[in-house]
PDB file of C-alpha atoms in Angstrom:
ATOM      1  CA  UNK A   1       0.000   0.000   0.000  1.00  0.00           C
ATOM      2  CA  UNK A   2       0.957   3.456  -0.461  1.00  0.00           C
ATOM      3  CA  UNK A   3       2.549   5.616   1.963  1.00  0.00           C
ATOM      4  CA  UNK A   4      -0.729   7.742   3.025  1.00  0.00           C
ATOM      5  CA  UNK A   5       0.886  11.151   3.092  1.00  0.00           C
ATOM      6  CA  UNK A   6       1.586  10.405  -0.839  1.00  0.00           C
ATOM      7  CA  UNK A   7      -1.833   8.895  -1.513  1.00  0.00           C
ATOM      8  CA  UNK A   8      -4.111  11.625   0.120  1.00  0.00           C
ATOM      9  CA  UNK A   9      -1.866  14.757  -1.304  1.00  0.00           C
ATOM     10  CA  UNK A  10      -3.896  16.863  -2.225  1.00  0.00           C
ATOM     11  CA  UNK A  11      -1.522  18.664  -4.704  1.00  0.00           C
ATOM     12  CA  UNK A  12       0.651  15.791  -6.342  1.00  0.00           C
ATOM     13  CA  UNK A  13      -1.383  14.841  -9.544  1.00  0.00           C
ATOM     14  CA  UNK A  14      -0.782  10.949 -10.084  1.00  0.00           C
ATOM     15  CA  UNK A  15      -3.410  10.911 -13.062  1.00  0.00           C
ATOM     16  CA  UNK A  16      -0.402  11.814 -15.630  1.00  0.00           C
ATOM     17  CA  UNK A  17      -0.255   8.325 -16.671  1.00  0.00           C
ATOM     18  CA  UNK A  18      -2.526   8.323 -20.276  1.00  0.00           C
ATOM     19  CA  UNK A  19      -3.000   4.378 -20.378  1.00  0.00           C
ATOM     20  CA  UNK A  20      -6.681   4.038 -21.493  1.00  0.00           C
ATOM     21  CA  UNK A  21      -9.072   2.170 -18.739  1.00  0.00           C
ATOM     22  CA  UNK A  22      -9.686  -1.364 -19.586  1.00  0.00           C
ATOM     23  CA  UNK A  23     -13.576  -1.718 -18.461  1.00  0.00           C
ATOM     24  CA  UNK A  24     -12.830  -5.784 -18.675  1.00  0.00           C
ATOM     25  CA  UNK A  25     -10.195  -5.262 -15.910  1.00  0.00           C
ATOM     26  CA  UNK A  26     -11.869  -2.890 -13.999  1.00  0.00           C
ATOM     27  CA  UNK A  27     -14.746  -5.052 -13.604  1.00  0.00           C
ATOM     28  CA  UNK A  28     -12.925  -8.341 -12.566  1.00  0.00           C
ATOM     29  CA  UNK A  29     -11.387  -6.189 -10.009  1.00  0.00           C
ATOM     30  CA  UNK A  30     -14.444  -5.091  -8.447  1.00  0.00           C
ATOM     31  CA  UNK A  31     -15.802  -8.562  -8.562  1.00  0.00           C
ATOM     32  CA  UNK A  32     -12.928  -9.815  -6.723  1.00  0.00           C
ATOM     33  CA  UNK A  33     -13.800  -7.555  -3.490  1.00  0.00           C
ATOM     34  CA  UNK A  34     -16.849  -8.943  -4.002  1.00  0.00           C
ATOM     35  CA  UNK A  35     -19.005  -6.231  -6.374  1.00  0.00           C
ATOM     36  CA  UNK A  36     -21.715  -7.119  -8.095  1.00  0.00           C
ATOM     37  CA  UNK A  37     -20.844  -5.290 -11.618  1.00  0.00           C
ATOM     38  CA  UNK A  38     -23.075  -4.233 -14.251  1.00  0.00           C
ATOM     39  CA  UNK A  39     -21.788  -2.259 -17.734  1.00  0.00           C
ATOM     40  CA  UNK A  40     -24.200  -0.584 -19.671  1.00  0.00           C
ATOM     41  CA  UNK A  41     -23.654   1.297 -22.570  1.00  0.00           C
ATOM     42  CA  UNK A  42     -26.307   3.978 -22.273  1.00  0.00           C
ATOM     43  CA  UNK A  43     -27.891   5.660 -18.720  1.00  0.00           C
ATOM     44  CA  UNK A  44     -31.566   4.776 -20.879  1.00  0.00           C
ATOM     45  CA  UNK A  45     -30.243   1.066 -20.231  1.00  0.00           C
ATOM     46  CA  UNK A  46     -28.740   1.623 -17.153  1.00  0.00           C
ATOM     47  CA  UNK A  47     -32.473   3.657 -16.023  1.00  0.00           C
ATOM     48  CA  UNK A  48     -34.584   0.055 -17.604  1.00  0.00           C
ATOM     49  CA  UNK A  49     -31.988  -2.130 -14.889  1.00  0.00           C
ATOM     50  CA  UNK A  50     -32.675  -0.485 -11.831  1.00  0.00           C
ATOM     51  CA  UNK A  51     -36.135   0.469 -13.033  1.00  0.00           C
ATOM     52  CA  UNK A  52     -36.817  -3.411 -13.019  1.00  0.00           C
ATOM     53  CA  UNK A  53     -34.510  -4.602 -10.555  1.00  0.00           C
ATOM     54  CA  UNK A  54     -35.848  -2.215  -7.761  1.00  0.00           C
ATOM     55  CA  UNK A  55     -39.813  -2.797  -6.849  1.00  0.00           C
ATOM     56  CA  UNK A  56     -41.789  -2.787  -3.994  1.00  0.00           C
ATOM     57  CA  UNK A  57     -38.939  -1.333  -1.747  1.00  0.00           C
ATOM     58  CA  UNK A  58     -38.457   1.158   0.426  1.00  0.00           C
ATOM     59  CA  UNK A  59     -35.348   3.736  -1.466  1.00  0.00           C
ATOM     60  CA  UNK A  60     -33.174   6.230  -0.804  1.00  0.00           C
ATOM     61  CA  UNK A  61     -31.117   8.239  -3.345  1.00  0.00           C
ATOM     62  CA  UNK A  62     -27.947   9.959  -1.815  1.00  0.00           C
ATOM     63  CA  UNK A  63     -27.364  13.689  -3.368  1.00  0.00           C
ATOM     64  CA  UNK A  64     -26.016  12.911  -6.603  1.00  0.00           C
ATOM     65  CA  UNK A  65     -25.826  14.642 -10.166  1.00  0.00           C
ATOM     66  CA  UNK A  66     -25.563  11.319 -11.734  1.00  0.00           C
ATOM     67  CA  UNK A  67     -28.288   9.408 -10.616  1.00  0.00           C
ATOM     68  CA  UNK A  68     -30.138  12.978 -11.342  1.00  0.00           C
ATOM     69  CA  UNK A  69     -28.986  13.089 -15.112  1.00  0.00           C
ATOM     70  CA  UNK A  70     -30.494   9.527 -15.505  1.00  0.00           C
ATOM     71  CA  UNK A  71     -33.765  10.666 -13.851  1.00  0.00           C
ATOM     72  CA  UNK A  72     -33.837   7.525 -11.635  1.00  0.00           C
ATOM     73  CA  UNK A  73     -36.396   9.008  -8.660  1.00  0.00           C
ATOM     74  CA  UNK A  74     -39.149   9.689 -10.974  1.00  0.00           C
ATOM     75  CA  UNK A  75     -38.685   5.673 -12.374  1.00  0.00           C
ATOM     76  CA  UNK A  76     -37.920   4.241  -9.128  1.00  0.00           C
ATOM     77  CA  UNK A  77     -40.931   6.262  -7.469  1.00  0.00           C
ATOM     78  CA  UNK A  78     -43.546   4.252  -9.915  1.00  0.00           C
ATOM     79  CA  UNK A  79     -42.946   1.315  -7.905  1.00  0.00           C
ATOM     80  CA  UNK A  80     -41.423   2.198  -4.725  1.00  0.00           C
ATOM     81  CA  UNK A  81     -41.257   4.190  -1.880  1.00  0.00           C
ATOM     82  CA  UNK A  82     -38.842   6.982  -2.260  1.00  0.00           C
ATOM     83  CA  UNK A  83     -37.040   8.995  -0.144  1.00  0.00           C
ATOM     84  CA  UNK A  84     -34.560  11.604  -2.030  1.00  0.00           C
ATOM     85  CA  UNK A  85     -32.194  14.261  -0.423  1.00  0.00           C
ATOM     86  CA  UNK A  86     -33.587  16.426  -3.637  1.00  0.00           C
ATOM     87  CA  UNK A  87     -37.450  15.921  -2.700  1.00  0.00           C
ATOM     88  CA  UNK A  88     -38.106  17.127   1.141  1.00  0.00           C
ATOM     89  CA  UNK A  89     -40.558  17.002   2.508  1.00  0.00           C
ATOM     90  CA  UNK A  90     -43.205  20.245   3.237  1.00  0.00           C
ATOM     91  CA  UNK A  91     -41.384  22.681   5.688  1.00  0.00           C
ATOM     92  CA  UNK A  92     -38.498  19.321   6.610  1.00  0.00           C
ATOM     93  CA  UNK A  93     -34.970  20.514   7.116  1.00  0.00           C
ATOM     94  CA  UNK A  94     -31.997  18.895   5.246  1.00  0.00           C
ATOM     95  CA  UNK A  95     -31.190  16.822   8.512  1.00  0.00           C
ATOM     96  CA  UNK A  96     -34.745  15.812   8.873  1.00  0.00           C
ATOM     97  CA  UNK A  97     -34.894  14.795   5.322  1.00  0.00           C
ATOM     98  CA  UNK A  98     -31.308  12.955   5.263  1.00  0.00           C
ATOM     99  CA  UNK A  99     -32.432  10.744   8.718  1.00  0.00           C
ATOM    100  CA  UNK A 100     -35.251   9.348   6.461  1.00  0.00           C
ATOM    101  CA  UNK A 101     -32.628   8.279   3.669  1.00  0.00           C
ATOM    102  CA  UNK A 102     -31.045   5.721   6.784  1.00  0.00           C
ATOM    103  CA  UNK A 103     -31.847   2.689   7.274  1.00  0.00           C
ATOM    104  CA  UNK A 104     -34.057   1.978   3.715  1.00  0.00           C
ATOM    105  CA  UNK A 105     -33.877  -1.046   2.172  1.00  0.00           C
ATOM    106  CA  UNK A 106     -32.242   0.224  -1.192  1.00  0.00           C
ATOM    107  CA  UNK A 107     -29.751   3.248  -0.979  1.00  0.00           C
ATOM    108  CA  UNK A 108     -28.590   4.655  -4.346  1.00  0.00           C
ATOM    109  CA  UNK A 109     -25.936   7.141  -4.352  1.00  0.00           C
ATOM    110  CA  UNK A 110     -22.817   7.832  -7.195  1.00  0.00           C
ATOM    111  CA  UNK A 111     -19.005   7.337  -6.787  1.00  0.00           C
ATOM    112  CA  UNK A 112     -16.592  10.535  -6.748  1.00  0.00           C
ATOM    113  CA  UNK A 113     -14.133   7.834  -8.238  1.00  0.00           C
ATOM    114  CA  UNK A 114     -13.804   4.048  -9.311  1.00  0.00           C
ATOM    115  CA  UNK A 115      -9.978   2.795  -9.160  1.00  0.00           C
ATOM    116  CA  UNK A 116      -9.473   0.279 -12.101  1.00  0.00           C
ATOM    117  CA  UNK A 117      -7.884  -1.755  -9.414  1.00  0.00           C
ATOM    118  CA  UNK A 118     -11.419  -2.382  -7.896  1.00  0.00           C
ATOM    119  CA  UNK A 119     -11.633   0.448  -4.985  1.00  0.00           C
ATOM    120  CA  UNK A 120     -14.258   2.975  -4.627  1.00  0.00           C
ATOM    121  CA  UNK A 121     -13.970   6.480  -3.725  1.00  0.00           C
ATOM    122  CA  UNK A 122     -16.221   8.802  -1.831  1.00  0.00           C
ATOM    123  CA  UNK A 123     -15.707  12.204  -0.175  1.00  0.00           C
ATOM    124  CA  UNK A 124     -18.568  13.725   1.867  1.00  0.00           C
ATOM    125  CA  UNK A 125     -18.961  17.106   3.488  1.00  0.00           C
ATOM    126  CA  UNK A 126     -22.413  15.879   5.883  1.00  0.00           C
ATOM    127  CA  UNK A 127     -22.416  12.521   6.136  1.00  0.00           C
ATOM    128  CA  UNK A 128     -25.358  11.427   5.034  1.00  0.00           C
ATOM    129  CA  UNK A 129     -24.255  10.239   1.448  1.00  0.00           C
ATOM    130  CA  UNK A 130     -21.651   7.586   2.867  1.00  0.00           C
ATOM    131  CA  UNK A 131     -23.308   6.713   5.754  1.00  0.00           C
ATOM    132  CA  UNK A 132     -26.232   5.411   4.178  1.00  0.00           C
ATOM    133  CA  UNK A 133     -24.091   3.602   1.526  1.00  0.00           C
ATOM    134  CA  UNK A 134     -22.030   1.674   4.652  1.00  0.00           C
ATOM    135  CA  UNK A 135     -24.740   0.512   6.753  1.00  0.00           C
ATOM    136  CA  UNK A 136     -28.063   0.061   7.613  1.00  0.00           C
ATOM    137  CA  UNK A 137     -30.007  -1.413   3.816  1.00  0.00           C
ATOM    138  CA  UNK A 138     -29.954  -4.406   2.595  1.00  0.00           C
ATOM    139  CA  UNK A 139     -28.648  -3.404  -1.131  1.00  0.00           C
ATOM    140  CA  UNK A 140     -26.525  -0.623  -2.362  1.00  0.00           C
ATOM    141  CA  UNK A 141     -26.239   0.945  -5.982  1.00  0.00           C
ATOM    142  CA  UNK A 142     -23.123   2.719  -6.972  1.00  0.00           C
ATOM    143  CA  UNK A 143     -23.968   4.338 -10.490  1.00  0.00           C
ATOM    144  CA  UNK A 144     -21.338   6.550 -12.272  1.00  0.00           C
ATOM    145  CA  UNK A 145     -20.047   7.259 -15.732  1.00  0.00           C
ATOM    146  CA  UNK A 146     -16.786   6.177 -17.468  1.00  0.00           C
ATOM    147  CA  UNK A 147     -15.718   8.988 -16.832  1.00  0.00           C
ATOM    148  CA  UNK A 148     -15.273   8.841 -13.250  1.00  0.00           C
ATOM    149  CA  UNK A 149     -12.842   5.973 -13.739  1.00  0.00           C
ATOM    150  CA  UNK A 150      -9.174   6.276 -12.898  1.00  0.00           C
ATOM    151  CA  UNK A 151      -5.852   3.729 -13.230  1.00  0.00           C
ATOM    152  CA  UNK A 152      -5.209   3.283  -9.465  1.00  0.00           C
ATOM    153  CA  UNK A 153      -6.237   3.878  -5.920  1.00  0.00           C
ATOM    154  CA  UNK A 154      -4.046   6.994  -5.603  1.00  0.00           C
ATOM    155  CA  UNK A 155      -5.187   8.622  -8.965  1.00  0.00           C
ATOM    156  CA  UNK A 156      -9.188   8.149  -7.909  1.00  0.00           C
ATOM    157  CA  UNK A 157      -8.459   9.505  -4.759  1.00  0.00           C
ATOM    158  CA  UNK A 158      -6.982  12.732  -6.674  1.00  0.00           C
ATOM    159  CA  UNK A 159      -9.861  12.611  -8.560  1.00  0.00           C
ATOM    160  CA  UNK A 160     -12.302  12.932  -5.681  1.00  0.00           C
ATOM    161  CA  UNK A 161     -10.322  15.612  -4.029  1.00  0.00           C
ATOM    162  CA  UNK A 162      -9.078  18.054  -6.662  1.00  0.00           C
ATOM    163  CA  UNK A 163     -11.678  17.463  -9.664  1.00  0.00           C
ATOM    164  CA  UNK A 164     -15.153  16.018  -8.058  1.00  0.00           C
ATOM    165  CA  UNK A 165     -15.073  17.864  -4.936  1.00  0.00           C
ATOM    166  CA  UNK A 166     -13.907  21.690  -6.465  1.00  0.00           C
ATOM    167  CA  UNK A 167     -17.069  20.980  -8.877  1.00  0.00           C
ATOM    168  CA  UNK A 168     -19.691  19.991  -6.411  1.00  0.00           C
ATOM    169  CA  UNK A 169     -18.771  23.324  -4.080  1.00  0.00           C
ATOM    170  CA  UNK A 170     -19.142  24.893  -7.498  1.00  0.00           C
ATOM    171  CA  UNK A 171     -22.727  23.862  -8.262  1.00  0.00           C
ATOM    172  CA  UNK A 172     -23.950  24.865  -4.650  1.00  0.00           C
ATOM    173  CA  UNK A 173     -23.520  28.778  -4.616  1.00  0.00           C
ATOM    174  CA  UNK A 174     -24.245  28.673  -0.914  1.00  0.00           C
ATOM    175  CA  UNK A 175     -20.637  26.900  -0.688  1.00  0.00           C
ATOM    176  CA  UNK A 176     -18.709  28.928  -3.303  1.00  0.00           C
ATOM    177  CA  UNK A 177     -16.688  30.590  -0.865  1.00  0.00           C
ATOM    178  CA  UNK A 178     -14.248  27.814  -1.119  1.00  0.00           C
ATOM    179  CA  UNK A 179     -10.518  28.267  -2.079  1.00  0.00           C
ATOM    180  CA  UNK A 180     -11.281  25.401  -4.510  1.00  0.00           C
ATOM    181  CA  UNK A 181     -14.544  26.902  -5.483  1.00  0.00           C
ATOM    182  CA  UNK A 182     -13.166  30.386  -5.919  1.00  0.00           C
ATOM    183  CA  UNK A 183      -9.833  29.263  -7.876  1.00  0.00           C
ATOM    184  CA  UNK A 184     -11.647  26.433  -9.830  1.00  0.00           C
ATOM    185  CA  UNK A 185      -8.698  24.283 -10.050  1.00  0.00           C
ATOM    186  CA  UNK A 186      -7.576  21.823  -7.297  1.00  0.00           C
ATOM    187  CA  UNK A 187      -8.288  21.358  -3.270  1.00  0.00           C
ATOM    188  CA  UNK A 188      -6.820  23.603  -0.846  1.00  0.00           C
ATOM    189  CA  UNK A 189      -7.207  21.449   2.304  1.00  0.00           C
ATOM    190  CA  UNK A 190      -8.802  24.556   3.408  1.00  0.00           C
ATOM    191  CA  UNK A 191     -10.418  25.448   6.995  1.00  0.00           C
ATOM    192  CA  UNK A 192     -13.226  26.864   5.402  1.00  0.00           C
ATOM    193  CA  UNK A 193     -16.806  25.892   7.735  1.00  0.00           C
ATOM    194  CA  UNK A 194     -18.187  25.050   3.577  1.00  0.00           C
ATOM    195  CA  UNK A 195     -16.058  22.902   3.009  1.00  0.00           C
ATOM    196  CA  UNK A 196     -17.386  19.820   2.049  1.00  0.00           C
ATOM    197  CA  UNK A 197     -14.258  17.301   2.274  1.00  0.00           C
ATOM    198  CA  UNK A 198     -14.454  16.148   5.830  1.00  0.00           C
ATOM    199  CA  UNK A 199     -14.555  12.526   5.268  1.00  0.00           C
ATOM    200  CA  UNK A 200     -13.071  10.344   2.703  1.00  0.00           C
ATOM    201  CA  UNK A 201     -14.285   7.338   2.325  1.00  0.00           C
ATOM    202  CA  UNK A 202     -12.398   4.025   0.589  1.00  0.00           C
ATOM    203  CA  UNK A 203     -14.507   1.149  -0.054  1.00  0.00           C
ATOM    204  CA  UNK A 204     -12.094  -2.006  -0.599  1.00  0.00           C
ATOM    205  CA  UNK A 205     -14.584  -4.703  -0.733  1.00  0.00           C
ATOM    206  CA  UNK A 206     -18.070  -5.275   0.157  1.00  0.00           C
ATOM    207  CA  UNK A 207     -19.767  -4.339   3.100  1.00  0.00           C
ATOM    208  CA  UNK A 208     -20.759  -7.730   5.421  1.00  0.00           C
ATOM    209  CA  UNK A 209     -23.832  -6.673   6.437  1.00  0.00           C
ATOM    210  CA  UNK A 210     -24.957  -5.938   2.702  1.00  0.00           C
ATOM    211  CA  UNK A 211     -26.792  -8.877   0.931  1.00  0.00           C
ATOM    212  CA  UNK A 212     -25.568  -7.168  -2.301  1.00  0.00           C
ATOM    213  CA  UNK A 213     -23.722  -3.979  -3.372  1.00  0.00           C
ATOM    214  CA  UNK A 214     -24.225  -3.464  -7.128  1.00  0.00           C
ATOM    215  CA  UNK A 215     -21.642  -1.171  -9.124  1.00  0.00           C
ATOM    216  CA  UNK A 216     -23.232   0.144 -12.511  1.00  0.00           C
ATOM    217  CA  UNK A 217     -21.181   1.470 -14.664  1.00  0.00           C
ATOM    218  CA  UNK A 218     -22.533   3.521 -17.909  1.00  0.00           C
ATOM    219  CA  UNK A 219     -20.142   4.077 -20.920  1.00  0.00           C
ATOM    220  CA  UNK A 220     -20.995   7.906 -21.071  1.00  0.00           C
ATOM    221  CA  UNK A 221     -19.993  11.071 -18.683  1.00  0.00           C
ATOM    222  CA  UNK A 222     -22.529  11.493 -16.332  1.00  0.00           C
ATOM    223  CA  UNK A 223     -21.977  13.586 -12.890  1.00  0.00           C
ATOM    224  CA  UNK A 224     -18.565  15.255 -11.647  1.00  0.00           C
TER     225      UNK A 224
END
Protein backbone atom coordinates (compact mmCIF):
# COMPACT_ATOMS: atom_id res chain seq x y z
CA UNK A 1 0.00 0.00 0.00
CA UNK A 2 0.96 3.46 -0.46
CA UNK A 3 2.55 5.62 1.96
CA UNK A 4 -0.73 7.74 3.03
CA UNK A 5 0.89 11.15 3.09
CA UNK A 6 1.59 10.41 -0.84
CA UNK A 7 -1.83 8.90 -1.51
CA UNK A 8 -4.11 11.62 0.12
CA UNK A 9 -1.87 14.76 -1.30
CA UNK A 10 -3.90 16.86 -2.22
CA UNK A 11 -1.52 18.66 -4.70
CA UNK A 12 0.65 15.79 -6.34
CA UNK A 13 -1.38 14.84 -9.54
CA UNK A 14 -0.78 10.95 -10.08
CA UNK A 15 -3.41 10.91 -13.06
CA UNK A 16 -0.40 11.81 -15.63
CA UNK A 17 -0.26 8.33 -16.67
CA UNK A 18 -2.53 8.32 -20.28
CA UNK A 19 -3.00 4.38 -20.38
CA UNK A 20 -6.68 4.04 -21.49
CA UNK A 21 -9.07 2.17 -18.74
CA UNK A 22 -9.69 -1.36 -19.59
CA UNK A 23 -13.58 -1.72 -18.46
CA UNK A 24 -12.83 -5.78 -18.68
CA UNK A 25 -10.19 -5.26 -15.91
CA UNK A 26 -11.87 -2.89 -14.00
CA UNK A 27 -14.75 -5.05 -13.60
CA UNK A 28 -12.92 -8.34 -12.57
CA UNK A 29 -11.39 -6.19 -10.01
CA UNK A 30 -14.44 -5.09 -8.45
CA UNK A 31 -15.80 -8.56 -8.56
CA UNK A 32 -12.93 -9.81 -6.72
CA UNK A 33 -13.80 -7.55 -3.49
CA UNK A 34 -16.85 -8.94 -4.00
CA UNK A 35 -19.01 -6.23 -6.37
CA UNK A 36 -21.72 -7.12 -8.10
CA UNK A 37 -20.84 -5.29 -11.62
CA UNK A 38 -23.08 -4.23 -14.25
CA UNK A 39 -21.79 -2.26 -17.73
CA UNK A 40 -24.20 -0.58 -19.67
CA UNK A 41 -23.65 1.30 -22.57
CA UNK A 42 -26.31 3.98 -22.27
CA UNK A 43 -27.89 5.66 -18.72
CA UNK A 44 -31.57 4.78 -20.88
CA UNK A 45 -30.24 1.07 -20.23
CA UNK A 46 -28.74 1.62 -17.15
CA UNK A 47 -32.47 3.66 -16.02
CA UNK A 48 -34.58 0.06 -17.60
CA UNK A 49 -31.99 -2.13 -14.89
CA UNK A 50 -32.67 -0.48 -11.83
CA UNK A 51 -36.13 0.47 -13.03
CA UNK A 52 -36.82 -3.41 -13.02
CA UNK A 53 -34.51 -4.60 -10.55
CA UNK A 54 -35.85 -2.22 -7.76
CA UNK A 55 -39.81 -2.80 -6.85
CA UNK A 56 -41.79 -2.79 -3.99
CA UNK A 57 -38.94 -1.33 -1.75
CA UNK A 58 -38.46 1.16 0.43
CA UNK A 59 -35.35 3.74 -1.47
CA UNK A 60 -33.17 6.23 -0.80
CA UNK A 61 -31.12 8.24 -3.34
CA UNK A 62 -27.95 9.96 -1.81
CA UNK A 63 -27.36 13.69 -3.37
CA UNK A 64 -26.02 12.91 -6.60
CA UNK A 65 -25.83 14.64 -10.17
CA UNK A 66 -25.56 11.32 -11.73
CA UNK A 67 -28.29 9.41 -10.62
CA UNK A 68 -30.14 12.98 -11.34
CA UNK A 69 -28.99 13.09 -15.11
CA UNK A 70 -30.49 9.53 -15.51
CA UNK A 71 -33.77 10.67 -13.85
CA UNK A 72 -33.84 7.53 -11.63
CA UNK A 73 -36.40 9.01 -8.66
CA UNK A 74 -39.15 9.69 -10.97
CA UNK A 75 -38.69 5.67 -12.37
CA UNK A 76 -37.92 4.24 -9.13
CA UNK A 77 -40.93 6.26 -7.47
CA UNK A 78 -43.55 4.25 -9.92
CA UNK A 79 -42.95 1.32 -7.90
CA UNK A 80 -41.42 2.20 -4.72
CA UNK A 81 -41.26 4.19 -1.88
CA UNK A 82 -38.84 6.98 -2.26
CA UNK A 83 -37.04 8.99 -0.14
CA UNK A 84 -34.56 11.60 -2.03
CA UNK A 85 -32.19 14.26 -0.42
CA UNK A 86 -33.59 16.43 -3.64
CA UNK A 87 -37.45 15.92 -2.70
CA UNK A 88 -38.11 17.13 1.14
CA UNK A 89 -40.56 17.00 2.51
CA UNK A 90 -43.20 20.25 3.24
CA UNK A 91 -41.38 22.68 5.69
CA UNK A 92 -38.50 19.32 6.61
CA UNK A 93 -34.97 20.51 7.12
CA UNK A 94 -32.00 18.89 5.25
CA UNK A 95 -31.19 16.82 8.51
CA UNK A 96 -34.75 15.81 8.87
CA UNK A 97 -34.89 14.80 5.32
CA UNK A 98 -31.31 12.95 5.26
CA UNK A 99 -32.43 10.74 8.72
CA UNK A 100 -35.25 9.35 6.46
CA UNK A 101 -32.63 8.28 3.67
CA UNK A 102 -31.04 5.72 6.78
CA UNK A 103 -31.85 2.69 7.27
CA UNK A 104 -34.06 1.98 3.72
CA UNK A 105 -33.88 -1.05 2.17
CA UNK A 106 -32.24 0.22 -1.19
CA UNK A 107 -29.75 3.25 -0.98
CA UNK A 108 -28.59 4.65 -4.35
CA UNK A 109 -25.94 7.14 -4.35
CA UNK A 110 -22.82 7.83 -7.20
CA UNK A 111 -19.01 7.34 -6.79
CA UNK A 112 -16.59 10.54 -6.75
CA UNK A 113 -14.13 7.83 -8.24
CA UNK A 114 -13.80 4.05 -9.31
CA UNK A 115 -9.98 2.80 -9.16
CA UNK A 116 -9.47 0.28 -12.10
CA UNK A 117 -7.88 -1.75 -9.41
CA UNK A 118 -11.42 -2.38 -7.90
CA UNK A 119 -11.63 0.45 -4.99
CA UNK A 120 -14.26 2.98 -4.63
CA UNK A 121 -13.97 6.48 -3.73
CA UNK A 122 -16.22 8.80 -1.83
CA UNK A 123 -15.71 12.20 -0.18
CA UNK A 124 -18.57 13.72 1.87
CA UNK A 125 -18.96 17.11 3.49
CA UNK A 126 -22.41 15.88 5.88
CA UNK A 127 -22.42 12.52 6.14
CA UNK A 128 -25.36 11.43 5.03
CA UNK A 129 -24.25 10.24 1.45
CA UNK A 130 -21.65 7.59 2.87
CA UNK A 131 -23.31 6.71 5.75
CA UNK A 132 -26.23 5.41 4.18
CA UNK A 133 -24.09 3.60 1.53
CA UNK A 134 -22.03 1.67 4.65
CA UNK A 135 -24.74 0.51 6.75
CA UNK A 136 -28.06 0.06 7.61
CA UNK A 137 -30.01 -1.41 3.82
CA UNK A 138 -29.95 -4.41 2.60
CA UNK A 139 -28.65 -3.40 -1.13
CA UNK A 140 -26.53 -0.62 -2.36
CA UNK A 141 -26.24 0.95 -5.98
CA UNK A 142 -23.12 2.72 -6.97
CA UNK A 143 -23.97 4.34 -10.49
CA UNK A 144 -21.34 6.55 -12.27
CA UNK A 145 -20.05 7.26 -15.73
CA UNK A 146 -16.79 6.18 -17.47
CA UNK A 147 -15.72 8.99 -16.83
CA UNK A 148 -15.27 8.84 -13.25
CA UNK A 149 -12.84 5.97 -13.74
CA UNK A 150 -9.17 6.28 -12.90
CA UNK A 151 -5.85 3.73 -13.23
CA UNK A 152 -5.21 3.28 -9.46
CA UNK A 153 -6.24 3.88 -5.92
CA UNK A 154 -4.05 6.99 -5.60
CA UNK A 155 -5.19 8.62 -8.97
CA UNK A 156 -9.19 8.15 -7.91
CA UNK A 157 -8.46 9.51 -4.76
CA UNK A 158 -6.98 12.73 -6.67
CA UNK A 159 -9.86 12.61 -8.56
CA UNK A 160 -12.30 12.93 -5.68
CA UNK A 161 -10.32 15.61 -4.03
CA UNK A 162 -9.08 18.05 -6.66
CA UNK A 163 -11.68 17.46 -9.66
CA UNK A 164 -15.15 16.02 -8.06
CA UNK A 165 -15.07 17.86 -4.94
CA UNK A 166 -13.91 21.69 -6.46
CA UNK A 167 -17.07 20.98 -8.88
CA UNK A 168 -19.69 19.99 -6.41
CA UNK A 169 -18.77 23.32 -4.08
CA UNK A 170 -19.14 24.89 -7.50
CA UNK A 171 -22.73 23.86 -8.26
CA UNK A 172 -23.95 24.86 -4.65
CA UNK A 173 -23.52 28.78 -4.62
CA UNK A 174 -24.25 28.67 -0.91
CA UNK A 175 -20.64 26.90 -0.69
CA UNK A 176 -18.71 28.93 -3.30
CA UNK A 177 -16.69 30.59 -0.87
CA UNK A 178 -14.25 27.81 -1.12
CA UNK A 179 -10.52 28.27 -2.08
CA UNK A 180 -11.28 25.40 -4.51
CA UNK A 181 -14.54 26.90 -5.48
CA UNK A 182 -13.17 30.39 -5.92
CA UNK A 183 -9.83 29.26 -7.88
CA UNK A 184 -11.65 26.43 -9.83
CA UNK A 185 -8.70 24.28 -10.05
CA UNK A 186 -7.58 21.82 -7.30
CA UNK A 187 -8.29 21.36 -3.27
CA UNK A 188 -6.82 23.60 -0.85
CA UNK A 189 -7.21 21.45 2.30
CA UNK A 190 -8.80 24.56 3.41
CA UNK A 191 -10.42 25.45 6.99
CA UNK A 192 -13.23 26.86 5.40
CA UNK A 193 -16.81 25.89 7.74
CA UNK A 194 -18.19 25.05 3.58
CA UNK A 195 -16.06 22.90 3.01
CA UNK A 196 -17.39 19.82 2.05
CA UNK A 197 -14.26 17.30 2.27
CA UNK A 198 -14.45 16.15 5.83
CA UNK A 199 -14.56 12.53 5.27
CA UNK A 200 -13.07 10.34 2.70
CA UNK A 201 -14.29 7.34 2.32
CA UNK A 202 -12.40 4.03 0.59
CA UNK A 203 -14.51 1.15 -0.05
CA UNK A 204 -12.09 -2.01 -0.60
CA UNK A 205 -14.58 -4.70 -0.73
CA UNK A 206 -18.07 -5.27 0.16
CA UNK A 207 -19.77 -4.34 3.10
CA UNK A 208 -20.76 -7.73 5.42
CA UNK A 209 -23.83 -6.67 6.44
CA UNK A 210 -24.96 -5.94 2.70
CA UNK A 211 -26.79 -8.88 0.93
CA UNK A 212 -25.57 -7.17 -2.30
CA UNK A 213 -23.72 -3.98 -3.37
CA UNK A 214 -24.22 -3.46 -7.13
CA UNK A 215 -21.64 -1.17 -9.12
CA UNK A 216 -23.23 0.14 -12.51
CA UNK A 217 -21.18 1.47 -14.66
CA UNK A 218 -22.53 3.52 -17.91
CA UNK A 219 -20.14 4.08 -20.92
CA UNK A 220 -20.99 7.91 -21.07
CA UNK A 221 -19.99 11.07 -18.68
CA UNK A 222 -22.53 11.49 -16.33
CA UNK A 223 -21.98 13.59 -12.89
CA UNK A 224 -18.57 15.26 -11.65
Amino acid sequence: MANTETTIAAVTNPTENTTPIDIEVTIKNLERNNFVVHYFNTKDEARQYLTNRIKGKRVALGDSRSLQEIDLYDSLAEHNDVTDIQHPLEGETFRQTALRTMGRDVFLTSVNALAQTGEVVNIDGTGNRVAGSLFGSEEVFFVLGINKITPDLASAIYRARNVAAPQNVIKNKKLSRTPCAVKQDKCYDCASPDRICNALTIYYKKMRNMTTMEVIIVNESLGF
